[in-house]
Amino acid sequence: EVQLVESGGGLVQPGTSLRLSCAASGFTFNDYAMHWVRQAPGKGLEWVSGISWNSGNIGYADSVKGRFTISRENAKNSLYLQMNSLRTEDTALYYCAKDFNYGNYAFFDYWGQGTLVTVSS
Amino acid sequence: DIQMTQSPSILSASVGDRVTITCRASQSISSWLAWYQQKPGKAPKLLIYKASSLESGVPSRFSGSGSGTEFTLTISSLQPDDFATYYCQQYDGYTITFGQGTRLEIK
């Protein structure tokens, strides 16, 4: 059974940093691209960032480019999102999602339950 | 960047109705489109990929069609479990964009 478990969320002040983690199990992690998708309270889904199986294809939404860094550690079946210079508009539930593909981005066949990030002074 | 526009934003319907949700892309995306269902407090669930391919385990009352810039999700006969929010998503290999969502409500 595929499982994606996010952690690392919390309440932080604007301008600070936070690192999210996603622990994957139930599939061969290094065979698939992975993503972070967020959802602000009461709003729609927003793709944040994606990373291919070998970290060769990394992409970011314009809203986080230059502030967030995605990475993965295949040996630990883990996905990460380093979030710097956080803004109030980054407040959201952050989902880890598994891609159907390994290289170019496609669609998400499995999602975690999310970790909540709240940026507020 | 490719923009995705869904319509309507809110749809009121009754059990047994046939409903259609439309998603338009700002440029051609061939058939690289997926549809998701999301219920309150839950993660999204994949319904359709590559515009018209039904994900395993998804009821056959769900169907998708379209190519290029215009796509539709159709539910042939609404069931009580179908009242939720639906999102389209384009994937061009290097970026991903979601539509703003369509909330399907009970009339």
Short mmCIF file of C-alpha atoms in Angstrom, two decimals:
data_model
loop_
_atom_site.label_atom_id
_atom_site.label_comp_id
_atom_site.label_asym_id
_atom_site.label_seq_id
_atom_site.Cartn_x
_atom_site.Cartn_y
_atom_site.Cartn_z
CA GLU A 1 0.00 0.00 0.00
CA VAL A 2 1.37 3.38 -1.02
CA GLN A 3 1.79 5.77 1.89
CA LEU A 4 3.00 9.35 1.90
CA VAL A 5 3.41 10.96 5.31
CA GLU A 6 4.25 14.65 5.55
CA SER A 7 5.79 16.33 8.57
CA GLY A 8 7.48 19.55 9.59
CA GLY A 9 4.61 22.01 9.41
CA GLY A 10 3.87 24.53 12.10
CA LEU A 11 3.34 28.16 13.04
CA VAL A 12 6.19 30.47 12.04
CA GLN A 13 6.75 34.19 11.67
CA PRO A 14 7.12 35.96 8.34
CA GLY A 15 10.66 35.94 7.02
CA THR A 16 11.63 32.73 8.75
CA SER A 17 12.32 29.23 7.38
CA LEU A 18 10.78 25.79 7.63
CA ARG A 19 11.66 22.38 6.21
CA LEU A 20 8.95 19.93 5.24
CA SER A 21 9.55 16.21 4.88
CA CYS A 22 7.60 13.44 3.19
CA ALA A 23 8.26 9.80 4.05
CA ALA A 24 7.23 7.42 1.27
CA SER A 25 6.54 3.71 1.43
CA GLY A 26 4.76 0.99 -0.51
CA PHE A 27 6.40 1.70 -3.88
CA THR A 28 9.86 2.03 -5.42
CA PHE A 29 10.50 5.65 -4.51
CA ASN A 30 13.42 6.21 -6.87
CA ASP A 31 11.30 5.19 -9.88
CA TYR A 32 8.99 8.21 -9.71
CA ALA A 33 8.92 11.97 -9.77
CA MET A 34 7.51 13.63 -6.67
CA HIS A 35 5.79 16.93 -5.96
CA TRP A 36 4.58 19.39 -3.37
CA VAL A 37 1.09 20.82 -3.84
CA ARG A 38 -0.48 23.31 -1.44
CA GLN A 39 -3.96 24.49 -0.59
CA ALA A 40 -4.58 27.72 1.27
CA PRO A 41 -7.54 27.63 3.69
CA GLY A 42 -10.77 27.56 1.71
CA LYS A 43 -8.93 27.88 -1.62
CA GLY A 44 -7.98 25.68 -4.54
CA LEU A 45 -4.95 23.53 -5.28
CA GLU A 46 -1.63 25.10 -6.25
CA TRP A 47 1.35 23.14 -7.55
CA VAL A 48 4.44 24.28 -5.65
CA SER A 49 7.36 22.22 -6.91
CA GLY A 50 8.33 18.95 -8.57
CA ILE A 51 11.43 16.79 -8.83
CA SER A 52 12.18 13.92 -11.19
CA TRP A 53 13.42 10.53 -10.07
CA ASN A 54 17.08 11.50 -10.38
CA SER A 55 16.67 15.20 -9.45
CA GLY A 56 17.50 16.11 -13.05
CA ASN A 57 14.19 17.88 -13.69
CA ILE A 58 13.28 20.34 -10.93
CA GLY A 59 10.57 22.94 -11.27
CA TYR A 60 8.89 25.60 -9.16
CA ALA A 61 5.80 27.73 -9.28
CA ASP A 62 6.62 31.41 -9.89
CA SER A 63 5.16 32.22 -6.46
CA VAL A 64 7.93 30.30 -4.65
CA LYS A 65 10.84 30.43 -7.10
CA GLY A 66 14.00 31.62 -5.38
CA ARG A 67 12.59 31.00 -1.89
CA PHE A 68 11.77 27.29 -1.83
CA THR A 69 14.05 24.35 -2.64
CA ILE A 70 12.86 20.83 -3.32
CA SER A 71 15.12 17.84 -2.82
CA ARG A 72 14.93 14.11 -2.39
CA GLU A 73 16.98 11.39 -0.77
CA ASN A 74 16.22 8.15 -2.58
CA ALA A 75 18.17 6.02 -0.11
CA LYS A 76 15.79 7.21 2.63
CA ASN A 77 12.60 7.22 0.51
CA SER A 78 12.19 10.86 1.45
CA LEU A 79 11.16 14.11 -0.19
CA TYR A 80 11.89 17.54 1.25
CA LEU A 81 10.86 21.15 0.80
CA GLN A 82 13.08 23.85 2.26
CA MET A 83 11.02 27.02 2.60
CA ASN A 84 12.87 30.28 3.21
CA SER A 85 11.69 33.89 3.49
CA LEU A 86 8.19 32.71 4.33
CA ARG A 87 5.29 35.06 3.69
CA THR A 88 1.77 35.14 5.09
CA GLU A 89 0.50 34.05 1.66
CA ASP A 90 2.45 30.78 2.05
CA THR A 91 -0.02 29.71 4.73
CA ALA A 92 -1.53 26.46 3.46
CA LEU A 93 -1.85 22.73 3.82
CA TYR A 94 1.12 21.25 1.98
CA TYR A 95 0.59 17.90 0.28
CA CYS A 96 3.26 15.49 -0.89
CA ALA A 97 2.16 13.78 -4.11
CA LYS A 98 3.54 10.92 -6.18
CA ASP A 99 3.79 11.38 -9.93
CA PHE A 100 2.69 8.69 -12.37
CA ASN A 101 5.94 9.27 -14.31
CA TYR A 102 9.62 9.16 -13.43
CA GLY A 103 11.01 12.06 -15.49
CA ASN A 104 8.73 14.65 -17.08
CA TYR A 105 5.88 15.74 -14.82
CA ALA A 106 2.49 14.19 -15.26
CA PHE A 107 -0.37 13.67 -12.84
CA PHE A 108 -0.63 12.57 -9.24
CA ASP A 109 -1.86 9.09 -8.45
CA TYR A 110 -1.20 9.20 -4.69
CA TRP A 111 -1.34 12.00 -2.13
CA GLY A 112 -0.43 12.34 1.50
CA GLN A 113 -2.77 13.87 4.07
CA GLY A 114 -0.83 17.12 4.24
CA THR A 115 1.05 19.17 6.81
CA LEU A 116 -0.19 22.62 7.79
CA VAL A 117 2.08 25.63 7.52
CA THR A 118 0.88 28.85 9.13
CA VAL A 119 2.88 32.03 8.60
CA SER A 120 1.77 34.75 10.97
CA SER A 121 3.22 37.36 13.25
CA ASP B 1 2.59 29.78 -18.17
CA ILE B 2 -0.46 27.73 -19.09
CA GLN B 3 -3.64 28.93 -17.38
CA MET B 4 -6.56 26.62 -16.70
CA THR B 5 -10.12 27.95 -16.39
CA GLN B 6 -12.96 25.82 -15.10
CA SER B 7 -16.67 26.49 -15.45
CA PRO B 8 -18.92 26.73 -13.67
CA SER B 9 -17.38 27.56 -10.30
CA ILE B 10 -20.44 26.21 -8.51
CA LEU B 11 -22.89 23.66 -9.89
CA SER B 12 -26.14 22.70 -8.18
CA ALA B 13 -27.63 19.36 -9.19
CA SER B 14 -29.76 16.50 -7.93
CA VAL B 15 -29.09 12.80 -7.47
CA GLY B 16 -29.54 11.10 -10.81
CA ASP B 17 -28.67 14.18 -12.89
CA ARG B 18 -26.12 14.16 -15.68
CA VAL B 19 -23.59 16.95 -15.12
CA THR B 20 -20.71 18.35 -17.13
CA ILE B 21 -17.79 20.46 -15.96
CA THR B 22 -15.65 22.30 -18.49
CA CYS B 23 -11.94 23.11 -18.33
CA ARG B 24 -10.21 25.37 -20.82
CA ALA B 25 -6.45 25.76 -21.30
CA SER B 26 -4.83 29.01 -22.39
CA GLN B 27 -2.87 27.09 -25.03
CA SER B 28 -2.98 23.62 -26.49
CA ILE B 29 -2.03 20.85 -24.07
CA SER B 30 -2.87 17.95 -26.39
CA SER B 31 -4.49 15.41 -24.06
CA TRP B 32 -2.29 16.08 -21.05
CA LEU B 33 -5.12 16.70 -18.62
CA ALA B 34 -6.21 15.07 -15.38
CA TRP B 35 -9.30 15.43 -13.20
CA TYR B 36 -9.46 15.10 -9.41
CA GLN B 37 -12.23 14.92 -6.84
CA GLN B 38 -11.74 16.45 -3.40
CA LYS B 39 -14.01 16.14 -0.39
CA PRO B 40 -13.75 18.42 2.67
CA GLY B 41 -10.79 17.57 4.88
CA LYS B 42 -9.46 14.98 2.45
CA ALA B 43 -6.67 14.84 -0.10
CA PRO B 44 -7.63 14.99 -3.78
CA LYS B 45 -8.39 11.72 -5.57
CA LEU B 46 -7.40 11.04 -9.18
CA LEU B 47 -10.38 10.31 -11.44
CA ILE B 48 -9.23 10.74 -15.04
CA TYR B 49 -5.84 11.12 -16.74
CA LYS B 50 -4.76 11.77 -20.30
CA ALA B 51 -8.10 13.53 -20.77
CA SER B 52 -10.22 10.39 -21.02
CA SER B 53 -8.51 7.46 -19.25
CA LEU B 54 -10.39 6.30 -16.17
CA GLU B 55 -8.23 5.64 -13.12
CA SER B 56 -8.53 2.13 -11.74
CA GLY B 57 -11.35 1.79 -9.22
CA VAL B 58 -13.20 4.92 -10.32
CA PRO B 59 -16.86 4.29 -11.17
CA SER B 60 -17.71 4.22 -14.87
CA ARG B 61 -20.28 7.02 -14.45
CA PHE B 62 -17.26 9.36 -14.59
CA SER B 63 -15.91 10.14 -18.03
CA GLY B 64 -13.60 12.68 -19.58
CA SER B 65 -13.23 14.03 -23.09
CA GLY B 66 -11.51 16.72 -25.09
CA SER B 67 -8.14 17.66 -26.51
CA GLY B 68 -6.21 20.78 -27.34
CA THR B 69 -7.71 23.54 -25.21
CA GLU B 70 -11.19 22.35 -24.24
CA PHE B 71 -12.01 19.45 -21.95
CA THR B 72 -15.02 18.12 -20.09
CA LEU B 73 -15.68 15.91 -17.11
CA THR B 74 -19.09 14.23 -17.18
CA ILE B 75 -20.87 12.36 -14.41
CA SER B 76 -23.63 10.39 -16.08
CA SER B 77 -25.91 9.87 -13.08
CA LEU B 78 -25.02 11.74 -9.89
CA GLN B 79 -24.75 9.69 -6.73
CA PRO B 80 -24.79 11.12 -3.19
CA ASP B 81 -21.07 10.38 -2.84
CA ASP B 82 -20.26 12.61 -5.86
CA PHE B 83 -20.99 15.93 -4.18
CA ALA B 84 -17.51 17.38 -3.85
CA THR B 85 -15.11 19.81 -5.51
CA TYR B 86 -13.53 18.89 -8.84
CA TYR B 87 -10.24 20.16 -10.25
CA CYS B 88 -8.66 19.85 -13.65
CA GLN B 89 -4.87 19.82 -13.97
CA GLN B 90 -2.63 20.23 -17.00
CA TYR B 91 0.78 18.63 -17.25
CA ASP B 92 3.20 19.66 -19.97
CA GLY B 93 6.18 17.76 -18.56
CA TYR B 94 7.82 20.73 -16.88
CA THR B 95 5.05 22.70 -15.19
CA ILE B 96 1.72 21.86 -13.67
CA THR B 97 -1.35 24.06 -13.34
CA PHE B 98 -4.70 23.40 -11.70
CA GLY B 99 -8.04 24.92 -12.55
CA GLN B 100 -9.69 26.94 -9.81
CA GLY B 101 -12.16 24.17 -8.98
CA THR B 102 -15.87 23.45 -9.41
CA ARG B 103 -17.95 22.84 -6.31
CA LEU B 104 -20.77 20.40 -7.00
CA GLU B 105 -23.64 21.00 -4.58
CA ILE B 106 -26.89 19.26 -3.85
CA LYS B 107 -29.85 21.15 -5.29
#
